[in-house]
PDB file of N, CA, C and O in Angstrom:
ATOM      1  N   MET A   1      39.022 -24.143 -15.012  1.00  0.00           N
ATOM      2  CA  MET A   1      38.968 -23.353 -13.799  1.00  0.00           C
ATOM      3  C   MET A   1      38.642 -21.890 -14.108  1.00  0.00           C
ATOM      4  O   MET A   1      37.958 -21.244 -13.319  1.00  0.00           O
ATOM      5  N   GLU A   2      39.106 -21.415 -15.257  1.00  0.00           N
ATOM      6  CA  GLU A   2      38.816 -20.032 -15.630  1.00  0.00           C
ATOM      7  C   GLU A   2      37.332 -19.832 -15.870  1.00  0.00           C
ATOM      8  O   GLU A   2      36.788 -18.771 -15.570  1.00  0.00           O
ATOM      9  N   ASP A   3      36.689 -20.847 -16.425  1.00  0.00           N
ATOM     10  CA  ASP A   3      35.258 -20.734 -16.707  1.00  0.00           C
ATOM     11  C   ASP A   3      34.452 -20.592 -15.420  1.00  0.00           C
ATOM     12  O   ASP A   3      33.497 -19.815 -15.360  1.00  0.00           O
ATOM     13  N   ILE A   4      34.832 -21.333 -14.396  1.00  0.00           N
ATOM     14  CA  ILE A   4      34.120 -21.252 -13.121  1.00  0.00           C
ATOM     15  C   ILE A   4      34.330 -19.875 -12.491  1.00  0.00           C
ATOM     16  O   ILE A   4      33.386 -19.266 -11.978  1.00  0.00           O
ATOM     17  N   GLU A   5      35.551 -19.361 -12.544  1.00  0.00           N
ATOM     18  CA  GLU A   5      35.824 -18.032 -11.992  1.00  0.00           C
ATOM     19  C   GLU A   5      35.039 -16.963 -12.736  1.00  0.00           C
ATOM     20  O   GLU A   5      34.481 -16.043 -12.123  1.00  0.00           O
ATOM     21  N   ARG A   6      34.983 -17.081 -14.054  1.00  0.00           N
ATOM     22  CA  ARG A   6      34.232 -16.123 -14.851  1.00  0.00           C
ATOM     23  C   ARG A   6      32.734 -16.216 -14.519  1.00  0.00           C
ATOM     24  O   ARG A   6      32.062 -15.200 -14.397  1.00  0.00           O
ATOM     25  N   ALA A   7      32.238 -17.425 -14.370  1.00  0.00           N
ATOM     26  CA  ALA A   7      30.818 -17.622 -14.053  1.00  0.00           C
ATOM     27  C   ALA A   7      30.485 -17.027 -12.681  1.00  0.00           C
ATOM     28  O   ALA A   7      29.452 -16.364 -12.517  1.00  0.00           O
ATOM     29  N   VAL A   8      31.360 -17.254 -11.708  1.00  0.00           N
ATOM     30  CA  VAL A   8      31.115 -16.725 -10.366  1.00  0.00           C
ATOM     31  C   VAL A   8      31.178 -15.201 -10.374  1.00  0.00           C
ATOM     32  O   VAL A   8      30.356 -14.522  -9.742  1.00  0.00           O
ATOM     33  N   SER A   9      32.105 -14.639 -11.093  1.00  0.00           N
ATOM     34  CA  SER A   9      32.211 -13.178 -11.144  1.00  0.00           C
ATOM     35  C   SER A   9      31.001 -12.573 -11.861  1.00  0.00           C
ATOM     36  O   SER A   9      30.476 -11.537 -11.437  1.00  0.00           O
ATOM     37  N   LEU A  10      30.531 -13.197 -12.951  1.00  0.00           N
ATOM     38  CA  LEU A  10      29.338 -12.705 -13.638  1.00  0.00           C
ATOM     39  C   LEU A  10      28.101 -12.816 -12.746  1.00  0.00           C
ATOM     40  O   LEU A  10      27.243 -11.919 -12.729  1.00  0.00           O
ATOM     41  N   MET A  11      28.016 -13.905 -11.998  1.00  0.00           N
ATOM     42  CA  MET A  11      26.898 -14.068 -11.081  1.00  0.00           C
ATOM     43  C   MET A  11      26.942 -12.982 -10.004  1.00  0.00           C
ATOM     44  O   MET A  11      25.916 -12.392  -9.656  1.00  0.00           O
ATOM     45  N   GLY A  12      28.103 -12.694  -9.476  1.00  0.00           N
ATOM     46  CA  GLY A  12      28.237 -11.651  -8.456  1.00  0.00           C
ATOM     47  C   GLY A  12      27.860 -10.283  -8.999  1.00  0.00           C
ATOM     48  O   GLY A  12      27.126  -9.525  -8.352  1.00  0.00           O
ATOM     49  N   VAL A  13      28.326  -9.979 -10.205  1.00  0.00           N
ATOM     50  CA  VAL A  13      27.988  -8.687 -10.816  1.00  0.00           C
ATOM     51  C   VAL A  13      26.484  -8.613 -11.052  1.00  0.00           C
ATOM     52  O   VAL A  13      25.849  -7.577 -10.797  1.00  0.00           O
ATOM     53  N   GLY A  14      25.891  -9.685 -11.519  1.00  0.00           N
ATOM     54  CA  GLY A  14      24.447  -9.704 -11.762  1.00  0.00           C
ATOM     55  C   GLY A  14      23.653  -9.522 -10.488  1.00  0.00           C
ATOM     56  O   GLY A  14      22.674  -8.762 -10.452  1.00  0.00           O
ATOM     57  N   MET A  15      24.050 -10.199  -9.436  1.00  0.00           N
ATOM     58  CA  MET A  15      23.327 -10.086  -8.166  1.00  0.00           C
ATOM     59  C   MET A  15      23.449  -8.682  -7.586  1.00  0.00           C
ATOM     60  O   MET A  15      22.473  -8.129  -7.061  1.00  0.00           O
ATOM     61  N   ILE A  16      24.631  -8.105  -7.681  1.00  0.00           N
ATOM     62  CA  ILE A  16      24.832  -6.740  -7.181  1.00  0.00           C
ATOM     63  C   ILE A  16      24.002  -5.752  -7.996  1.00  0.00           C
ATOM     64  O   ILE A  16      23.374  -4.849  -7.441  1.00  0.00           O
ATOM     65  N   THR A  17      23.949  -5.950  -9.298  1.00  0.00           N
ATOM     66  CA  THR A  17      23.163  -5.073 -10.158  1.00  0.00           C
ATOM     67  C   THR A  17      21.680  -5.154  -9.814  1.00  0.00           C
ATOM     68  O   THR A  17      21.003  -4.131  -9.700  1.00  0.00           O
ATOM     69  N   VAL A  18      21.171  -6.351  -9.645  1.00  0.00           N
ATOM     70  CA  VAL A  18      19.763  -6.517  -9.291  1.00  0.00           C
ATOM     71  C   VAL A  18      19.482  -5.867  -7.940  1.00  0.00           C
ATOM     72  O   VAL A  18      18.481  -5.171  -7.763  1.00  0.00           O
ATOM     73  N   PHE A  19      20.363  -6.054  -6.973  1.00  0.00           N
ATOM     74  CA  PHE A  19      20.178  -5.454  -5.662  1.00  0.00           C
ATOM     75  C   PHE A  19      20.142  -3.934  -5.761  1.00  0.00           C
ATOM     76  O   PHE A  19      19.284  -3.281  -5.155  1.00  0.00           O
ATOM     77  N   LEU A  20      21.066  -3.353  -6.530  1.00  0.00           N
ATOM     78  CA  LEU A  20      21.107  -1.893  -6.663  1.00  0.00           C
ATOM     79  C   LEU A  20      19.858  -1.353  -7.362  1.00  0.00           C
ATOM     80  O   LEU A  20      19.311  -0.320  -6.960  1.00  0.00           O
ATOM     81  N   VAL A  21      19.400  -2.039  -8.392  1.00  0.00           N
ATOM     82  CA  VAL A  21      18.205  -1.580  -9.100  1.00  0.00           C
ATOM     83  C   VAL A  21      16.987  -1.655  -8.179  1.00  0.00           C
ATOM     84  O   VAL A  21      16.173  -0.717  -8.128  1.00  0.00           O
ATOM     85  N   LEU A  22      16.837  -2.744  -7.435  1.00  0.00           N
ATOM     86  CA  LEU A  22      15.703  -2.862  -6.515  1.00  0.00           C
ATOM     87  C   LEU A  22      15.773  -1.813  -5.398  1.00  0.00           C
ATOM     88  O   LEU A  22      14.754  -1.248  -5.005  1.00  0.00           O
ATOM     89  N   ALA A  23      16.965  -1.558  -4.895  1.00  0.00           N
ATOM     90  CA  ALA A  23      17.125  -0.520  -3.869  1.00  0.00           C
ATOM     91  C   ALA A  23      16.748   0.843  -4.440  1.00  0.00           C
ATOM     92  O   ALA A  23      16.089   1.652  -3.768  1.00  0.00           O
ATOM     93  N   LEU A  24      17.130   1.101  -5.680  1.00  0.00           N
ATOM     94  CA  LEU A  24      16.779   2.357  -6.329  1.00  0.00           C
ATOM     95  C   LEU A  24      15.269   2.487  -6.498  1.00  0.00           C
ATOM     96  O   LEU A  24      14.699   3.560  -6.267  1.00  0.00           O
ATOM     97  N   VAL A  25      14.604   1.413  -6.865  1.00  0.00           N
ATOM     98  CA  VAL A  25      13.145   1.431  -7.012  1.00  0.00           C
ATOM     99  C   VAL A  25      12.485   1.729  -5.669  1.00  0.00           C
ATOM    100  O   VAL A  25      11.558   2.549  -5.585  1.00  0.00           O
ATOM    101  N   VAL A  26      12.937   1.079  -4.611  1.00  0.00           N
ATOM    102  CA  VAL A  26      12.344   1.288  -3.287  1.00  0.00           C
ATOM    103  C   VAL A  26      12.574   2.721  -2.820  1.00  0.00           C
ATOM    104  O   VAL A  26      11.655   3.394  -2.335  1.00  0.00           O
ATOM    105  N   LEU A  27      13.788   3.223  -2.958  1.00  0.00           N
ATOM    106  CA  LEU A  27      14.089   4.587  -2.510  1.00  0.00           C
ATOM    107  C   LEU A  27      13.318   5.619  -3.320  1.00  0.00           C
ATOM    108  O   LEU A  27      12.793   6.592  -2.762  1.00  0.00           O
ATOM    109  N   THR A  28      13.224   5.420  -4.625  1.00  0.00           N
ATOM    110  CA  THR A  28      12.476   6.348  -5.464  1.00  0.00           C
ATOM    111  C   THR A  28      10.990   6.311  -5.109  1.00  0.00           C
ATOM    112  O   THR A  28      10.335   7.364  -5.038  1.00  0.00           O
ATOM    113  N   GLY A  29      10.457   5.127  -4.875  1.00  0.00           N
ATOM    114  CA  GLY A  29       9.055   5.011  -4.491  1.00  0.00           C
ATOM    115  C   GLY A  29       8.764   5.706  -3.176  1.00  0.00           C
ATOM    116  O   GLY A  29       7.767   6.415  -3.044  1.00  0.00           O
ATOM    117  N   ASN A  30       9.630   5.523  -2.198  1.00  0.00           N
ATOM    118  CA  ASN A  30       9.435   6.182  -0.900  1.00  0.00           C
ATOM    119  C   ASN A  30       9.544   7.696  -1.024  1.00  0.00           C
ATOM    120  O   ASN A  30       8.781   8.439  -0.397  1.00  0.00           O
ATOM    121  N   ALA A  31      10.482   8.177  -1.844  1.00  0.00           N
ATOM    122  CA  ALA A  31      10.625   9.620  -2.054  1.00  0.00           C
ATOM    123  C   ALA A  31       9.380  10.183  -2.731  1.00  0.00           C
ATOM    124  O   ALA A  31       8.894  11.262  -2.368  1.00  0.00           O
ATOM    125  N   LEU A  32       8.835   9.460  -3.709  1.00  0.00           N
ATOM    126  CA  LEU A  32       7.626   9.912  -4.392  1.00  0.00           C
ATOM    127  C   LEU A  32       6.443   9.964  -3.434  1.00  0.00           C
ATOM    128  O   LEU A  32       5.664  10.919  -3.450  1.00  0.00           O
ATOM    129  N   ILE A  33       6.311   8.962  -2.578  1.00  0.00           N
ATOM    130  CA  ILE A  33       5.218   8.945  -1.599  1.00  0.00           C
ATOM    131  C   ILE A  33       5.340  10.135  -0.652  1.00  0.00           C
ATOM    132  O   ILE A  33       4.350  10.826  -0.376  1.00  0.00           O
ATOM    133  N   LYS A  34       6.541  10.402  -0.157  1.00  0.00           N
ATOM    134  CA  LYS A  34       6.730  11.535   0.756  1.00  0.00           C
ATOM    135  C   LYS A  34       6.454  12.860   0.061  1.00  0.00           C
ATOM    136  O   LYS A  34       5.866  13.775   0.634  1.00  0.00           O
ATOM    137  N   PHE A  35       6.877  12.986  -1.203  1.00  0.00           N
ATOM    138  CA  PHE A  35       6.635  14.212  -1.960  1.00  0.00           C
ATOM    139  C   PHE A  35       5.148  14.444  -2.147  1.00  0.00           C
ATOM    140  O   PHE A  35       4.640  15.543  -1.924  1.00  0.00           O
ATOM    141  N   VAL A  36       4.440  13.411  -2.566  1.00  0.00           N
ATOM    142  CA  VAL A  36       3.003  13.548  -2.811  1.00  0.00           C
ATOM    143  C   VAL A  36       2.271  13.869  -1.511  1.00  0.00           C
ATOM    144  O   VAL A  36       1.390  14.734  -1.490  1.00  0.00           O
ATOM    145  N   ASN A  37       2.624  13.214  -0.429  1.00  0.00           N
ATOM    146  CA  ASN A  37       1.966  13.485   0.850  1.00  0.00           C
ATOM    147  C   ASN A  37       2.258  14.897   1.352  1.00  0.00           C
ATOM    148  O   ASN A  37       1.430  15.493   2.040  1.00  0.00           O
ATOM    149  N   ALA A  38       3.419  15.440   1.005  1.00  0.00           N
ATOM    150  CA  ALA A  38       3.794  16.755   1.504  1.00  0.00           C
ATOM    151  C   ALA A  38       3.192  17.888   0.670  1.00  0.00           C
ATOM    152  O   ALA A  38       2.790  18.918   1.216  1.00  0.00           O
ATOM    153  N   PHE A  39       3.126  17.730  -0.642  1.00  0.00           N
ATOM    154  CA  PHE A  39       2.787  18.857  -1.502  1.00  0.00           C
ATOM    155  C   PHE A  39       1.440  18.769  -2.208  1.00  0.00           C
ATOM    156  O   PHE A  39       0.964  19.759  -2.735  1.00  0.00           O
ATOM    157  N   VAL A  40       0.830  17.626  -2.250  1.00  0.00           N
ATOM    158  CA  VAL A  40      -0.464  17.493  -2.917  1.00  0.00           C
ATOM    159  C   VAL A  40      -1.549  17.463  -1.852  1.00  0.00           C
ATOM    160  O   VAL A  40      -1.536  16.589  -0.978  1.00  0.00           O
ATOM    161  N   PRO A  41      -2.478  18.419  -1.901  1.00  0.00           N
ATOM    162  CA  PRO A  41      -3.517  18.435  -0.874  1.00  0.00           C
ATOM    163  C   PRO A  41      -4.478  17.267  -1.052  1.00  0.00           C
ATOM    164  O   PRO A  41      -4.746  16.816  -2.160  1.00  0.00           O
ATOM    165  N   GLU A  42      -4.980  16.811   0.068  1.00  0.00           N
ATOM    166  CA  GLU A  42      -5.939  15.703   0.043  1.00  0.00           C
ATOM    167  C   GLU A  42      -7.305  16.263  -0.313  1.00  0.00           C
ATOM    168  O   GLU A  42      -7.770  17.228   0.279  1.00  0.00           O
ATOM    169  N   THR A  43      -7.932  15.659  -1.302  1.00  0.00           N
ATOM    170  CA  THR A  43      -9.258  16.115  -1.695  1.00  0.00           C
ATOM    171  C   THR A  43     -10.298  15.312  -0.925  1.00  0.00           C
ATOM    172  O   THR A  43     -10.241  14.096  -0.860  1.00  0.00           O
ATOM    173  N   LEU A  44     -11.218  16.006  -0.344  1.00  0.00           N
ATOM    174  CA  LEU A  44     -12.272  15.362   0.420  1.00  0.00           C
ATOM    175  C   LEU A  44     -13.508  15.248  -0.456  1.00  0.00           C
ATOM    176  O   LEU A  44     -13.938  16.224  -1.060  1.00  0.00           O
ATOM    177  N   GLN A  45     -14.068  14.065  -0.504  1.00  0.00           N
ATOM    178  CA  GLN A  45     -15.279  13.847  -1.275  1.00  0.00           C
ATOM    179  C   GLN A  45     -16.474  14.011  -0.351  1.00  0.00           C
ATOM    180  O   GLN A  45     -16.453  13.568   0.797  1.00  0.00           O
ATOM    181  N   ALA A  46     -17.495  14.648  -0.882  1.00  0.00           N
ATOM    182  CA  ALA A  46     -18.711  14.825  -0.097  1.00  0.00           C
ATOM    183  C   ALA A  46     -19.409  13.481   0.030  1.00  0.00           C
ATOM    184  O   ALA A  46     -19.713  12.833  -0.962  1.00  0.00           O
ATOM    185  N   SER A  47     -19.628  13.062   1.251  1.00  0.00           N
ATOM    186  CA  SER A  47     -20.297  11.788   1.455  1.00  0.00           C
ATOM    187  C   SER A  47     -21.808  12.007   1.397  1.00  0.00           C
ATOM    188  O   SER A  47     -22.319  12.992   1.907  1.00  0.00           O
ATOM    189  N   PRO A  48     -22.513  11.096   0.773  1.00  0.00           N
ATOM    190  CA  PRO A  48     -23.968  11.254   0.689  1.00  0.00           C
ATOM    191  C   PRO A  48     -24.609  11.130   2.064  1.00  0.00           C
ATOM    192  O   PRO A  48     -24.105  10.440   2.943  1.00  0.00           O
ATOM    193  N   LYS A  49     -25.738  11.799   2.231  1.00  0.00           N
ATOM    194  CA  LYS A  49     -26.437  11.768   3.521  1.00  0.00           C
ATOM    195  C   LYS A  49     -26.934  10.365   3.855  1.00  0.00           C
ATOM    196  O   LYS A  49     -26.842   9.911   4.966  1.00  0.00           O
ATOM    197  N   SER A  50     -27.463   9.687   2.838  1.00  0.00           N
ATOM    198  CA  SER A  50     -27.917   8.326   3.058  1.00  0.00           C
ATOM    199  C   SER A  50     -27.000   7.392   2.272  1.00  0.00           C
ATOM    200  O   SER A  50     -26.749   7.612   1.100  1.00  0.00           O
ATOM    201  N   PRO A  51     -26.475   6.353   2.912  1.00  0.00           N
ATOM    202  CA  PRO A  51     -25.569   5.457   2.211  1.00  0.00           C
ATOM    203  C   PRO A  51     -26.273   4.743   1.068  1.00  0.00           C
ATOM    204  O   PRO A  51     -27.478   4.479   1.123  1.00  0.00           O
ATOM    205  N   SER A  52     -25.506   4.443   0.004  1.00  0.00           N
ATOM    206  CA  SER A  52     -26.095   3.795  -1.168  1.00  0.00           C
ATOM    207  C   SER A  52     -26.600   2.401  -0.833  1.00  0.00           C
ATOM    208  O   SER A  52     -27.571   1.937  -1.380  1.00  0.00           O
ATOM    209  N   THR A  53     -25.894   1.724   0.059  1.00  0.00           N
ATOM    210  CA  THR A  53     -26.334   0.411   0.512  1.00  0.00           C
ATOM    211  C   THR A  53     -26.694   0.524   1.984  1.00  0.00           C
ATOM    212  O   THR A  53     -25.857   0.894   2.798  1.00  0.00           O
ATOM    213  N   PRO A  54     -27.928   0.251   2.331  1.00  0.00           N
ATOM    214  CA  PRO A  54     -28.289   0.379   3.748  1.00  0.00           C
ATOM    215  C   PRO A  54     -27.483  -0.582   4.609  1.00  0.00           C
ATOM    216  O   PRO A  54     -27.245  -1.719   4.238  1.00  0.00           O
ATOM    217  N   THR A  55     -27.057  -0.082   5.751  1.00  0.00           N
ATOM    218  CA  THR A  55     -26.273  -0.918   6.655  1.00  0.00           C
ATOM    219  C   THR A  55     -27.159  -1.873   7.431  1.00  0.00           C
ATOM    220  O   THR A  55     -26.666  -2.608   8.274  1.00  0.00           O
ATOM    221  N   SER A  56     -28.474  -1.852   7.161  1.00  0.00           N
ATOM    222  CA  SER A  56     -29.359  -2.771   7.862  1.00  0.00           C
ATOM    223  C   SER A  56     -29.099  -4.211   7.439  1.00  0.00           C
ATOM    224  O   SER A  56     -29.540  -5.138   8.091  1.00  0.00           O
ATOM    225  N   GLN A  57     -28.375  -4.394   6.313  1.00  0.00           N
ATOM    226  CA  GLN A  57     -28.033  -5.744   5.887  1.00  0.00           C
ATOM    227  C   GLN A  57     -27.011  -6.370   6.826  1.00  0.00           C
ATOM    228  O   GLN A  57     -26.943  -7.572   6.958  1.00  0.00           O
ATOM    229  N   VAL A  58     -26.199  -5.533   7.441  1.00  0.00           N
ATOM    230  CA  VAL A  58     -25.165  -6.009   8.345  1.00  0.00           C
ATOM    231  C   VAL A  58     -25.549  -5.598   9.756  1.00  0.00           C
ATOM    232  O   VAL A  58     -25.985  -4.474   9.978  1.00  0.00           O
ATOM    233  N   ALA A  59     -25.361  -6.492  10.703  1.00  0.00           N
ATOM    234  CA  ALA A  59     -25.722  -6.216  12.091  1.00  0.00           C
ATOM    235  C   ALA A  59     -24.934  -5.020  12.624  1.00  0.00           C
ATOM    236  O   ALA A  59     -23.755  -4.855  12.313  1.00  0.00           O
ATOM    237  N   PRO A  60     -25.571  -4.170  13.415  1.00  0.00           N
ATOM    238  CA  PRO A  60     -24.893  -2.986  13.950  1.00  0.00           C
ATOM    239  C   PRO A  60     -23.633  -3.319  14.758  1.00  0.00           C
ATOM    240  O   PRO A  60     -22.654  -2.576  14.718  1.00  0.00           O
ATOM    241  N   LYS A  61     -23.635  -4.434  15.478  1.00  0.00           N
ATOM    242  CA  LYS A  61     -22.444  -4.814  16.243  1.00  0.00           C
ATOM    243  C   LYS A  61     -21.291  -5.156  15.321  1.00  0.00           C
ATOM    244  O   LYS A  61     -20.135  -4.840  15.606  1.00  0.00           O
ATOM    245  N   LYS A  62     -21.591  -5.797  14.183  1.00  0.00           N
ATOM    246  CA  LYS A  62     -20.544  -6.126  13.217  1.00  0.00           C
ATOM    247  C   LYS A  62     -19.993  -4.860  12.563  1.00  0.00           C
ATOM    248  O   LYS A  62     -18.797  -4.735  12.345  1.00  0.00           O
ATOM    249  N   VAL A  63     -20.877  -3.911  12.263  1.00  0.00           N
ATOM    250  CA  VAL A  63     -20.442  -2.637  11.686  1.00  0.00           C
ATOM    251  C   VAL A  63     -19.517  -1.922  12.661  1.00  0.00           C
ATOM    252  O   VAL A  63     -18.470  -1.389  12.277  1.00  0.00           O
ATOM    253  N   ALA A  64     -19.879  -1.931  13.938  1.00  0.00           N
ATOM    254  CA  ALA A  64     -19.051  -1.286  14.956  1.00  0.00           C
ATOM    255  C   ALA A  64     -17.697  -1.981  15.073  1.00  0.00           C
ATOM    256  O   ALA A  64     -16.655  -1.314  15.188  1.00  0.00           O
ATOM    257  N   ALA A  65     -17.676  -3.315  15.013  1.00  0.00           N
ATOM    258  CA  ALA A  65     -16.420  -4.050  15.111  1.00  0.00           C
ATOM    259  C   ALA A  65     -15.525  -3.776  13.901  1.00  0.00           C
ATOM    260  O   ALA A  65     -14.321  -3.567  14.039  1.00  0.00           O
ATOM    261  N   ILE A  66     -16.114  -3.761  12.712  1.00  0.00           N
ATOM    262  CA  ILE A  66     -15.335  -3.488  11.497  1.00  0.00           C
ATOM    263  C   ILE A  66     -14.785  -2.074  11.527  1.00  0.00           C
ATOM    264  O   ILE A  66     -13.616  -1.837  11.225  1.00  0.00           O
ATOM    265  N   THR A  67     -15.621  -1.116  11.912  1.00  0.00           N
ATOM    266  CA  THR A  67     -15.189   0.276  11.982  1.00  0.00           C
ATOM    267  C   THR A  67     -14.063   0.448  12.986  1.00  0.00           C
ATOM    268  O   THR A  67     -13.075   1.131  12.728  1.00  0.00           O
ATOM    269  N   SER A  68     -14.185  -0.207  14.128  1.00  0.00           N
ATOM    270  CA  SER A  68     -13.143  -0.125  15.156  1.00  0.00           C
ATOM    271  C   SER A  68     -11.834  -0.741  14.663  1.00  0.00           C
ATOM    272  O   SER A  68     -10.760  -0.182  14.874  1.00  0.00           O
ATOM    273  N   ALA A  69     -11.918  -1.883  13.984  1.00  0.00           N
ATOM    274  CA  ALA A  69     -10.709  -2.542  13.484  1.00  0.00           C
ATOM    275  C   ALA A  69     -10.015  -1.692  12.432  1.00  0.00           C
ATOM    276  O   ALA A  69      -8.786  -1.533  12.454  1.00  0.00           O
ATOM    277  N   VAL A  70     -10.785  -1.107  11.517  1.00  0.00           N
ATOM    278  CA  VAL A  70     -10.191  -0.261  10.481  1.00  0.00           C
ATOM    279  C   VAL A  70      -9.560   0.967  11.109  1.00  0.00           C
ATOM    280  O   VAL A  70      -8.468   1.395  10.727  1.00  0.00           O
ATOM    281  N   HIS A  71     -10.235   1.540  12.094  1.00  0.00           N
ATOM    282  CA  HIS A  71      -9.690   2.732  12.764  1.00  0.00           C
ATOM    283  C   HIS A  71      -8.371   2.404  13.471  1.00  0.00           C
ATOM    284  O   HIS A  71      -7.421   3.181  13.412  1.00  0.00           O
ATOM    285  N   GLN A  72      -8.310   1.260  14.143  1.00  0.00           N
ATOM    286  CA  GLN A  72      -7.088   0.881  14.856  1.00  0.00           C
ATOM    287  C   GLN A  72      -5.954   0.581  13.895  1.00  0.00           C
ATOM    288  O   GLN A  72      -4.822   1.022  14.097  1.00  0.00           O
ATOM    289  N   LEU A  73      -6.223  -0.176  12.855  1.00  0.00           N
ATOM    290  CA  LEU A  73      -5.166  -0.585  11.933  1.00  0.00           C
ATOM    291  C   LEU A  73      -4.626   0.572  11.107  1.00  0.00           C
ATOM    292  O   LEU A  73      -3.447   0.608  10.782  1.00  0.00           O
ATOM    293  N   SER A  74      -5.482   1.532  10.764  1.00  0.00           N
ATOM    294  CA  SER A  74      -5.036   2.635   9.918  1.00  0.00           C
ATOM    295  C   SER A  74      -4.617   3.853  10.722  1.00  0.00           C
ATOM    296  O   SER A  74      -4.168   4.836  10.148  1.00  0.00           O
ATOM    297  N   GLY A  75      -4.761   3.796  12.009  1.00  0.00           N
ATOM    298  CA  GLY A  75      -4.410   4.948  12.830  1.00  0.00           C
ATOM    299  C   GLY A  75      -5.375   6.112  12.629  1.00  0.00           C
ATOM    300  O   GLY A  75      -5.004   7.266  12.788  1.00  0.00           O
ATOM    301  N   GLY A  76      -6.601   5.815  12.244  1.00  0.00           N
ATOM    302  CA  GLY A  76      -7.612   6.847  12.049  1.00  0.00           C
ATOM    303  C   GLY A  76      -7.551   7.511  10.682  1.00  0.00           C
ATOM    304  O   GLY A  76      -8.244   8.487  10.436  1.00  0.00           O
ATOM    305  N   LYS A  77      -6.732   7.009   9.760  1.00  0.00           N
ATOM    306  CA  LYS A  77      -6.580   7.635   8.444  1.00  0.00           C
ATOM    307  C   LYS A  77      -7.534   7.083   7.395  1.00  0.00           C
ATOM    308  O   LYS A  77      -7.717   7.692   6.358  1.00  0.00           O
ATOM    309  N   ALA A  78      -8.134   5.941   7.641  1.00  0.00           N
ATOM    310  CA  ALA A  78      -8.997   5.312   6.642  1.00  0.00           C
ATOM    311  C   ALA A  78     -10.463   5.539   6.980  1.00  0.00           C
ATOM    312  O   ALA A  78     -10.836   5.707   8.137  1.00  0.00           O
ATOM    313  N   ASN A  79     -11.273   5.558   5.936  1.00  0.00           N
ATOM    314  CA  ASN A  79     -12.715   5.688   6.102  1.00  0.00           C
ATOM    315  C   ASN A  79     -13.392   4.523   5.397  1.00  0.00           C
ATOM    316  O   ASN A  79     -12.966   4.108   4.330  1.00  0.00           O
ATOM    317  N   ILE A  80     -14.465   4.043   5.981  1.00  0.00           N
ATOM    318  CA  ILE A  80     -15.228   2.962   5.364  1.00  0.00           C
ATOM    319  C   ILE A  80     -16.283   3.600   4.471  1.00  0.00           C
ATOM    320  O   ILE A  80     -17.085   4.412   4.929  1.00  0.00           O
ATOM    321  N   GLN A  81     -16.283   3.234   3.199  1.00  0.00           N
ATOM    322  CA  GLN A  81     -17.239   3.783   2.255  1.00  0.00           C
ATOM    323  C   GLN A  81     -18.511   2.949   2.191  1.00  0.00           C
ATOM    324  O   GLN A  81     -19.603   3.488   2.122  1.00  0.00           O
ATOM    325  N   LYS A  82     -18.356   1.619   2.194  1.00  0.00           N
ATOM    326  CA  LYS A  82     -19.525   0.767   2.028  1.00  0.00           C
ATOM    327  C   LYS A  82     -19.240  -0.591   2.651  1.00  0.00           C
ATOM    328  O   LYS A  82     -18.153  -1.114   2.541  1.00  0.00           O
ATOM    329  N   ILE A  83     -20.245  -1.141   3.317  1.00  0.00           N
ATOM    330  CA  ILE A  83     -20.158  -2.493   3.857  1.00  0.00           C
ATOM    331  C   ILE A  83     -21.284  -3.281   3.221  1.00  0.00           C
ATOM    332  O   ILE A  83     -22.451  -2.910   3.349  1.00  0.00           O
ATOM    333  N   GLU A  84     -20.926  -4.360   2.530  1.00  0.00           N
ATOM    334  CA  GLU A  84     -21.928  -5.196   1.887  1.00  0.00           C
ATOM    335  C   GLU A  84     -21.837  -6.604   2.396  1.00  0.00           C
ATOM    336  O   GLU A  84     -20.748  -7.100   2.683  1.00  0.00           O
ATOM    337  N   LYS A  85     -22.965  -7.248   2.461  1.00  0.00           N
ATOM    338  CA  LYS A  85     -23.003  -8.648   2.810  1.00  0.00           C
ATOM    339  C   LYS A  85     -22.845  -9.448   1.513  1.00  0.00           C
ATOM    340  O   LYS A  85     -23.526  -9.169   0.525  1.00  0.00           O
ATOM    341  N   LEU A  86     -21.917 -10.376   1.496  1.00  0.00           N
ATOM    342  CA  LEU A  86     -21.687 -11.168   0.273  1.00  0.00           C
ATOM    343  C   LEU A  86     -22.454 -12.448   0.287  1.00  0.00           C
ATOM    344  O   LEU A  86     -22.790 -13.013   1.245  1.00  0.00           O
TER     345      LEU A  86
END
């Protein structure tokens, strides 16, 4: 009976330890993201006048739909760099 109690207590300590370490990783990651977003300026890259891959490969309606979907999902924070037909 002592062995089972010891096993259960070790399992509980292990589970609590794993939970605390994972919580620490998540909290540290979120703090790092907030710090970087607050203090590191966003660098803007100059976009070329003519795209490297012509969008004529993809129908204009599809380009508009993809652009609209990305804009909605990202809240206007994302930019499309290139659309290629696979």
